[in-house]
Short mmCIF file of C-alpha atoms and ligand atoms in Angstrom, two decimals:
data_model
loop_
_atom_site.label_atom_id
_atom_site.label_comp_id
_atom_site.label_asym_id
_atom_site.label_seq_id
_atom_site.Cartn_x
_atom_site.Cartn_y
_atom_site.Cartn_z
CA UNK A 1 91.78 77.74 115.14
CA UNK A 2 94.34 80.95 115.23
CA UNK A 3 93.25 82.39 112.21
CA UNK A 4 95.93 84.46 109.32
CA UNK A 5 94.71 87.55 109.69
CA UNK A 6 95.43 89.44 105.99
CA UNK A 7 96.79 92.67 107.96
CA UNK A 8 98.78 92.79 111.09
CA UNK A 9 101.02 96.26 111.47
CA UNK A 10 104.17 95.90 112.25
CA UNK A 11 104.83 98.68 114.80
CA UNK A 12 108.02 99.47 116.92
CA UNK A 13 109.48 101.40 120.28
CA UNK A 14 110.24 104.25 117.90
CA UNK A 15 106.68 104.84 117.29
CA UNK A 16 105.77 104.49 120.82
CA UNK A 17 108.56 107.23 121.88
CA UNK A 18 107.82 109.57 119.37
CA UNK A 19 103.79 109.12 120.49
CA UNK A 20 104.83 109.58 124.01
CA UNK A 21 106.54 112.71 123.18
CA UNK A 22 103.62 114.12 122.16
CA UNK A 23 102.09 112.78 125.10
CA UNK A 24 104.09 114.52 127.42
CA UNK A 25 104.29 117.66 125.68
CA UNK A 26 100.66 118.06 125.01
CA UNK A 27 101.00 118.42 121.27
CA UNK A 28 97.99 115.74 120.26
CA UNK A 29 96.03 118.05 117.93
CA UNK A 30 96.70 119.34 114.06
CA UNK A 31 99.81 121.35 114.75
CA UNK A 32 103.55 120.10 115.78
CA UNK A 33 106.92 118.88 115.22
CA UNK A 34 106.12 115.93 114.19
CA UNK A 35 103.33 117.27 111.24
CA UNK A 36 105.86 119.14 110.20
CA UNK A 37 108.63 116.66 109.40
CA UNK A 38 106.87 113.40 108.57
CA UNK A 39 105.52 115.91 105.37
CA UNK A 40 108.82 117.02 104.76
CA UNK A 41 110.88 113.42 104.86
CA UNK A 42 107.90 112.17 102.74
CA UNK A 43 107.77 114.73 100.52
CA UNK A 44 111.51 114.54 99.83
CA UNK A 45 111.43 110.93 99.88
CA UNK A 46 109.27 111.22 96.85
CA UNK A 47 110.82 113.95 95.16
CA UNK A 48 108.42 116.51 95.92
CA UNK A 49 108.84 120.36 97.47
CA UNK A 50 105.66 120.17 99.65
CA UNK A 51 103.60 117.80 101.92
CA UNK A 52 100.33 118.51 102.73
CA UNK A 53 99.07 115.84 105.48
CA UNK A 54 94.96 114.96 105.59
CA UNK A 55 92.92 113.07 107.72
CA UNK A 56 93.05 109.72 105.28
CA UNK A 57 93.40 109.01 101.67
CA UNK A 58 90.00 109.34 100.86
CA UNK A 59 90.16 113.14 102.06
CA UNK A 60 93.11 113.27 100.35
CA UNK A 61 91.65 112.53 97.09
CA UNK A 62 88.45 114.65 97.97
CA UNK A 63 90.96 118.04 98.31
CA UNK A 64 93.44 117.18 95.72
CA UNK A 65 90.36 117.16 93.26
CA UNK A 66 88.89 120.02 94.87
CA UNK A 67 92.08 122.18 93.68
CA UNK A 68 90.19 121.66 90.13
CA UNK A 69 87.87 123.62 91.02
CA UNK A 70 85.90 121.50 88.14
CA UNK A 71 82.64 123.21 86.86
CA UNK A 72 79.38 120.77 86.83
CA UNK A 73 80.11 117.92 83.95
CA UNK A 74 83.78 118.00 84.35
CA UNK A 75 85.44 114.84 83.55
CA UNK A 76 87.83 112.92 84.83
CA UNK A 77 89.93 109.81 84.05
CA UNK A 78 90.22 106.84 86.31
CA UNK A 79 90.37 103.07 85.90
CA UNK A 80 87.25 101.46 87.11
CA UNK A 81 89.46 99.23 89.04
CA UNK A 82 89.62 101.11 92.42
CA UNK A 83 88.21 101.92 95.65
CA UNK A 84 85.40 104.35 95.23
CA UNK A 85 87.43 107.46 96.72
CA UNK A 86 88.57 107.93 93.39
CA UNK A 87 84.70 107.94 92.13
CA UNK A 88 83.43 110.41 95.04
CA UNK A 89 86.06 112.86 95.27
CA UNK A 90 84.98 113.80 91.72
CA UNK A 91 81.27 113.48 92.36
CA UNK A 92 81.57 115.60 95.70
CA UNK A 93 83.30 117.92 93.18
CA UNK A 94 80.59 118.35 90.70
CA UNK A 95 82.13 116.30 88.09
CA UNK A 96 81.92 113.37 86.52
CA UNK A 97 84.09 110.00 86.54
CA UNK A 98 84.92 108.66 82.79
CA UNK A 99 85.83 105.38 83.55
CA UNK A 100 88.51 102.72 81.60
CA UNK A 101 89.02 99.15 81.61
CA UNK A 102 92.57 97.98 83.25
CA UNK A 103 95.34 96.21 82.21
CA UNK A 104 94.92 92.04 82.84
CA UNK A 105 98.53 91.93 83.94
CA UNK A 106 99.45 94.57 85.88
CA UNK A 107 95.50 95.19 86.75
CA UNK A 108 96.48 98.94 86.88
CA UNK A 109 94.16 101.59 84.47
CA UNK A 110 95.23 100.20 80.54
CA UNK A 111 96.62 103.42 79.20
CA UNK A 112 95.77 102.40 75.69
CA UNK A 113 92.35 103.35 76.42
CA UNK A 114 92.65 106.93 78.02
CA UNK A 115 93.42 109.10 74.43
CA UNK A 116 89.62 107.73 73.04
CA UNK A 117 87.88 108.70 76.67
CA UNK A 118 89.27 112.57 75.94
CA UNK A 119 86.74 114.88 75.47
CA UNK A 120 86.44 118.42 75.64
CA UNK A 121 84.85 118.62 79.02
CA UNK A 122 87.88 116.00 80.68
CA UNK A 123 90.52 118.07 83.05
CA UNK A 124 91.93 115.53 84.46
CA UNK A 125 93.61 111.92 84.76
CA UNK A 126 93.92 109.87 87.54
CA UNK A 127 96.05 106.89 87.51
CA UNK A 128 95.60 104.94 90.59
CA UNK A 129 98.75 102.65 91.43
CA UNK A 130 97.46 99.18 91.93
CA UNK A 131 98.36 96.61 95.10
CA UNK A 132 101.97 97.28 94.87
CA UNK A 133 102.18 97.60 90.86
CA UNK A 134 102.67 100.92 89.32
CA UNK A 135 100.49 102.51 86.52
CA UNK A 136 102.77 102.93 82.95
CA UNK A 137 102.73 106.55 83.77
CA UNK A 138 104.63 107.24 80.45
CA UNK A 139 101.74 107.23 78.31
CA UNK A 140 99.38 108.64 80.99
CA UNK A 141 102.23 112.06 81.48
CA UNK A 142 102.02 112.76 77.61
CA UNK A 143 98.57 112.81 77.25
CA UNK A 144 98.07 115.34 79.94
CA UNK A 145 100.54 117.42 78.51
CA UNK A 146 99.01 116.84 74.39
CA UNK A 147 95.77 117.64 76.11
CA UNK A 148 96.59 119.90 79.13
CA UNK A 149 95.18 117.79 81.96
CA UNK A 150 95.95 117.87 85.03
CA UNK A 151 96.74 114.62 86.91
CA UNK A 152 95.74 113.81 90.45
CA UNK A 153 98.09 110.79 91.04
CA UNK A 154 96.51 107.59 93.78
CA UNK A 155 99.75 106.41 94.97
CA UNK A 156 98.34 104.87 98.50
CA UNK A 157 98.86 101.64 97.89
CA UNK A 158 102.84 102.12 96.60
CA UNK A 159 104.93 103.87 99.27
CA UNK A 160 108.31 103.47 97.29
CA UNK A 161 107.38 102.13 94.60
CA UNK A 162 109.21 102.96 91.18
CA UNK A 163 109.12 103.70 87.84
CA UNK A 164 111.00 103.94 85.01
CA UNK A 165 110.32 106.61 83.14
CA UNK A 166 111.58 107.80 79.62
CA UNK A 167 112.19 104.45 78.87
CA UNK A 168 111.64 104.88 75.86
CA UNK A 169 113.97 108.90 74.99
CA UNK A 170 117.60 107.18 75.72
CA UNK A 171 117.19 109.29 79.34
CA UNK A 172 115.53 106.54 81.58
CA UNK A 173 115.27 107.31 85.23
CA UNK A 174 113.80 105.61 87.66
CA UNK A 175 110.87 107.73 89.88
CA UNK A 176 109.01 107.27 92.91
CA UNK A 177 104.83 106.67 92.94
CA UNK A 178 103.41 110.12 93.85
CA UNK A 179 106.11 111.96 92.25
CA UNK A 180 103.72 112.37 88.81
CA UNK A 181 101.06 114.00 89.31
CA UNK A 182 99.86 117.78 89.41
CA UNK A 183 98.87 116.50 92.92
CA UNK A 184 99.90 113.04 94.30
CA UNK A 185 97.40 111.23 97.12
CA UNK A 186 98.78 108.50 99.80
CA UNK A 187 96.83 106.35 102.24
CA UNK A 188 98.57 105.25 105.66
CA UNK A 189 95.58 103.63 106.84
CA UNK A 190 96.20 100.74 109.01
CA UNK A 191 96.73 97.97 106.07
CA UNK A 192 98.93 100.37 103.98
CA UNK A 193 103.14 100.45 104.30
CA UNK A 194 103.08 103.32 106.35
CA UNK A 195 100.35 103.34 108.61
CA UNK A 196 99.20 106.23 110.60
CA UNK A 197 96.24 104.26 112.06
CA UNK A 198 94.49 106.89 109.69
CA UNK A 199 95.73 109.11 107.39
CA UNK A 200 97.00 110.35 103.95
CA UNK A 201 99.27 113.18 102.40
CA UNK A 202 98.71 115.13 99.10
CA UNK A 203 102.08 116.47 97.56
CA UNK A 204 102.99 118.73 95.19
CA UNK A 205 105.46 120.77 93.62
CA UNK A 206 103.42 123.37 93.25
CA UNK A 207 103.75 126.37 95.95
CA UNK A 208 100.20 128.08 95.16
CA UNK A 209 98.59 124.16 94.86
CA UNK A 210 100.38 123.70 97.79
CA UNK A 211 99.21 127.11 99.98
CA UNK A 212 95.60 126.20 98.31
CA UNK A 213 95.57 122.43 100.00
CA UNK A 214 96.60 123.73 103.37
CA UNK A 215 94.09 126.41 103.44
CA UNK A 216 91.57 123.80 102.12
CA UNK A 217 92.52 121.34 104.92
CA UNK A 218 91.37 123.86 107.71
CA UNK A 219 88.12 125.24 106.99
CA UNK A 220 90.22 128.05 104.54
CA UNK A 221 90.81 129.97 107.65
CA UNK A 222 93.02 133.21 106.99
CA UNK A 223 96.83 133.51 109.01
CA UNK A 224 96.03 136.93 109.35
CA UNK A 225 92.38 137.34 109.99
CA UNK A 226 91.26 133.74 111.37
CA UNK A 227 87.50 133.63 111.51
CA UNK A 228 87.07 135.56 108.08
CA UNK A 229 86.85 133.23 105.38
CA UNK A 230 87.25 133.81 101.63
CA UNK A 231 86.07 129.78 100.55
CA UNK A 232 84.76 126.53 101.98
CA UNK A 233 86.74 124.22 103.39
CA UNK A 234 86.86 121.27 105.17
CA UNK A 235 88.42 120.29 108.51
CA UNK A 236 90.64 117.53 106.97
CA UNK A 237 93.62 117.60 109.58
CA UNK A 238 96.15 114.65 111.11
CA UNK A 239 97.57 115.03 114.55
CA UNK A 240 100.84 115.59 115.26
CA UNK A 241 100.59 111.68 117.18
CA UNK A 242 99.24 110.82 114.45
CA UNK A 243 102.50 112.37 112.21
CA UNK A 244 104.09 110.91 115.59
CA UNK A 245 103.84 107.67 113.77
CA UNK A 246 104.54 108.14 110.49
CA UNK A 247 107.68 109.54 111.13
CA UNK A 248 109.42 106.59 112.65
CA UNK A 249 108.07 104.89 109.94
CA UNK A 250 109.38 107.08 107.19
CA UNK A 251 113.18 106.39 108.79
CA UNK A 252 112.74 102.99 108.27
CA UNK A 253 111.09 102.88 104.88
CA UNK A 254 113.85 100.74 103.57
CA UNK A 255 113.53 98.35 105.51
CA UNK A 256 109.51 97.86 105.18
CA UNK A 257 110.05 97.81 101.54
CA UNK A 258 112.59 95.28 101.45
CA UNK A 259 109.99 93.51 104.05
CA UNK A 260 107.26 93.84 101.54
CA UNK A 261 109.55 92.31 98.30
CA UNK A 262 110.43 89.57 100.33
CA UNK A 263 107.36 88.42 100.66
CA UNK A 264 106.28 88.84 97.04
CA UNK A 265 109.44 86.68 95.93
CA UNK A 266 108.71 84.00 98.44
CA UNK A 267 105.05 84.07 97.60
CA UNK A 268 105.31 84.20 94.18
CA UNK A 269 108.62 81.28 94.66
CA UNK A 270 105.76 78.98 96.45
CA UNK A 271 102.94 79.08 94.28
CA UNK A 272 104.35 79.61 91.06
CA UNK A 273 103.63 75.64 90.16
CA UNK A 274 100.15 76.29 90.72
CA UNK A 275 98.64 75.80 87.47
CA UNK A 276 95.82 78.32 86.22
CA UNK A 277 96.71 80.80 89.29
CA UNK A 278 97.91 84.41 88.02
CA UNK A 279 100.17 85.54 90.31
CA UNK A 280 101.49 89.60 90.48
CA UNK A 281 104.09 90.64 87.86
CA UNK A 282 106.92 93.17 88.49
CA UNK A 283 107.25 94.47 84.96
CA UNK A 284 111.01 95.71 83.75
CA UNK A 285 109.36 99.37 84.25
CA UNK A 286 108.20 98.83 87.24
CA UNK A 287 109.49 97.99 91.28
CA UNK A 288 106.55 96.30 92.74
CA UNK A 289 106.57 97.08 96.55
CA UNK A 290 103.50 94.45 96.71
CA UNK A 291 101.28 95.92 99.10
CA UNK A 292 99.19 93.62 98.78
CA UNK A 293 99.60 90.19 97.44
CA UNK A 294 96.80 89.82 94.48
CA UNK A 295 96.17 86.60 92.96
CA UNK A 296 94.17 85.99 90.12
CA UNK A 297 91.92 82.37 89.64
CA UNK A 298 92.28 80.62 86.10
CA UNK A 299 89.16 79.23 84.88
CA UNK A 300 91.39 75.92 84.83
CA UNK A 301 90.59 75.61 88.64
CA UNK A 302 86.74 75.41 88.50
CA UNK A 303 86.45 78.24 91.20
CA UNK A 304 85.65 81.62 91.91
CA UNK A 305 87.10 83.93 94.06
CA UNK A 306 84.26 83.94 96.83
CA UNK A 307 84.54 79.90 96.65
CA UNK A 308 88.41 80.00 97.06
CA UNK A 309 87.96 82.41 99.79
CA UNK A 310 85.85 79.81 102.07
CA UNK A 311 87.91 77.54 101.48
CA UNK A 312 90.87 79.50 102.71
CA UNK A 313 88.90 80.56 105.79
CA UNK A 314 87.71 77.08 106.27
CA UNK A 315 91.89 76.43 106.83
CA UNK A 316 92.61 79.80 109.46
CA UNK A 317 92.92 82.10 106.35
CA UNK A 318 91.90 85.42 106.11
CA UNK A 319 91.67 87.11 102.52
CA UNK A 320 89.86 90.11 100.93
CA UNK A 321 88.23 90.12 97.72
CA UNK A 322 88.96 92.74 94.87
CA UNK A 323 87.82 95.38 94.05
CA UNK A 324 84.15 96.05 92.48
CA UNK A 325 84.56 97.85 89.58
CA UNK A 326 82.95 101.44 90.07
CA UNK A 327 80.63 100.19 86.70
CA UNK A 328 78.87 97.64 88.58
CA UNK A 329 78.15 99.98 91.84
CA UNK A 330 74.68 100.49 92.04
CA UNK A 331 75.40 103.97 94.29
CA UNK A 332 76.63 104.92 90.73
CA UNK A 333 73.66 103.16 88.67
CA UNK A 334 71.15 104.80 90.81
CA UNK A 335 72.62 108.24 89.57
CA UNK A 336 72.62 107.71 85.94
CA UNK A 337 76.10 107.04 85.94
CA UNK A 338 78.39 103.41 83.80
CA UNK A 339 74.91 101.98 83.12
CA UNK A 340 75.59 99.45 80.33
CA UNK A 341 79.50 100.42 80.72
CA UNK A 342 81.17 97.19 80.27
CA UNK A 343 84.48 96.31 81.30
CA UNK A 344 85.40 92.67 80.63
CA UNK A 345 89.20 92.45 82.34
CA UNK A 346 87.89 94.20 85.54
CA UNK A 347 85.17 92.28 85.51
CA UNK A 348 87.18 89.22 85.49
CA UNK A 349 89.58 90.08 88.23
CA UNK A 350 86.48 91.40 90.49
CA UNK A 351 84.80 87.84 90.71
CA UNK A 352 88.51 85.82 90.09
CA UNK A 353 90.81 88.24 92.49
CA UNK A 354 91.77 88.34 95.77
CA UNK A 355 94.69 88.98 98.37
CA UNK A 356 95.75 86.90 100.23
CA UNK A 357 98.05 87.65 103.80
CA UNK A 358 100.08 90.81 103.34
CA UNK A 359 100.89 92.33 106.11
CA UNK A 360 104.41 93.74 107.66
CA UNK A 361 103.91 91.80 110.76
CA UNK A 362 103.34 88.55 108.43
CA UNK A 363 106.22 85.30 109.44
CA UNK A 364 107.85 83.02 106.87
CA UNK A 365 106.10 80.60 109.18
CA UNK A 366 102.17 81.88 108.17
CA UNK A 367 102.97 82.92 104.91
CA UNK A 368 104.60 78.66 104.33
CA UNK A 369 101.01 77.72 106.03
CA UNK A 370 99.31 80.22 103.41
CA UNK A 371 101.07 78.32 100.42
CA UNK A 372 99.99 74.98 102.00
CA UNK A 373 96.82 76.29 102.00
CA UNK A 374 96.81 77.44 98.63
CA UNK A 375 98.15 74.46 97.37
CA UNK A 376 95.86 71.93 98.95
CA UNK A 377 92.82 74.04 97.75
CA UNK A 378 93.33 74.24 94.27
CA UNK A 379 95.97 70.40 93.43
C1 PLP B 1 94.14 103.41 95.13
C2 PLP B 1 93.56 103.52 96.86
N1 PLP B 1 93.17 104.86 97.21
C3 PLP B 1 92.54 105.59 98.04
C4 PLP B 1 92.32 105.11 99.34
C5 PLP B 1 91.34 105.39 100.13
O1 PLP B 1 92.48 105.88 101.85
P1 PLP B 1 91.92 105.46 103.00
O2 PLP B 1 91.31 104.02 103.28
O3 PLP B 1 92.59 106.46 103.92
O4 PLP B 1 90.60 106.69 102.68
C6 PLP B 1 92.43 104.00 99.22
C7 PLP B 1 92.09 102.78 100.37
O5 PLP B 1 92.63 101.41 100.82
C8 PLP B 1 93.19 102.49 98.00
O6 PLP B 1 93.41 101.84 98.53
#
């Protein structure tokens, strides 16, 4: 049986042309015109001054948190419902992640829970936009201003998603995700809207942070005195080959988003009649790019996500489970973190949620097959 994969990228001749240019000219490592152009174009698209490419989204977060110069025990607030990269970035930099539960509709961090977790050790908030839907950013921005905190925005999953900022102020304005953080991070892994295979980018408007990020990315080499080091950095560089792929996709980002929004609409229309199935939302203040089409099984279905996934696998359809919250990870319990903490919304969706095939190469026929199979199992 042919399996419908949970993700398949959609690449074109343009990527091939740009990558071939790198091969022909020999610019295959971490310098070259595509690096500069990719950084400039993506930063401009997101409304930012500076883009710093990195080797992946995880290293982007680590770099961004390194820029905060945390002291041991400093705290960074983040959702429990996220990838481990977020918590790791803080821990590797000597800090402590502090968790909040997520909103049951958008599955993004519940911004109403943030303020009660702020202490004298809090240095930053790390909002993570989930599965294509933005976090409600205005309250996050207000808290950051009130308590003088930095924002490390994780926009890995929301290329091109938009948020209606200032909707209560009389001056509402649509802004792209990635435009809100002191430092904002993207991933360009193969399942992302824009992919460079592996890759990522950090965006900022602050020239000093941009310079710091570039230096940390490249082992803190100094332009004037190359092998003389005043800081400990990383090798988190992206290659020109990868940037060439990325640039080709930035040039057609609107088409990519259109395709994802088509997929989101189609799934929603075709699955809306199933009782007890929670589908992704698009809040009035958000433009969802449906990075992955997540669904949550209600108790009425009598199934959990693992059993449901097996049923779909039997019908040739691959899925992925939702994140398991950071507070449920043995690796953190061993370090004495999050012991006995409970986040009921995240715990429920971790067990009841999964995402359906959502890649850019998904055809209408495949989407129909997925919806038929979901109906078959659930009705
Ligand atoms: C929200 C979020 N942040 C960070 C990352 C890490 O990105 P990467 O896989 O490129 O390291 C991911 C990966 O999918 C992610 O979903």
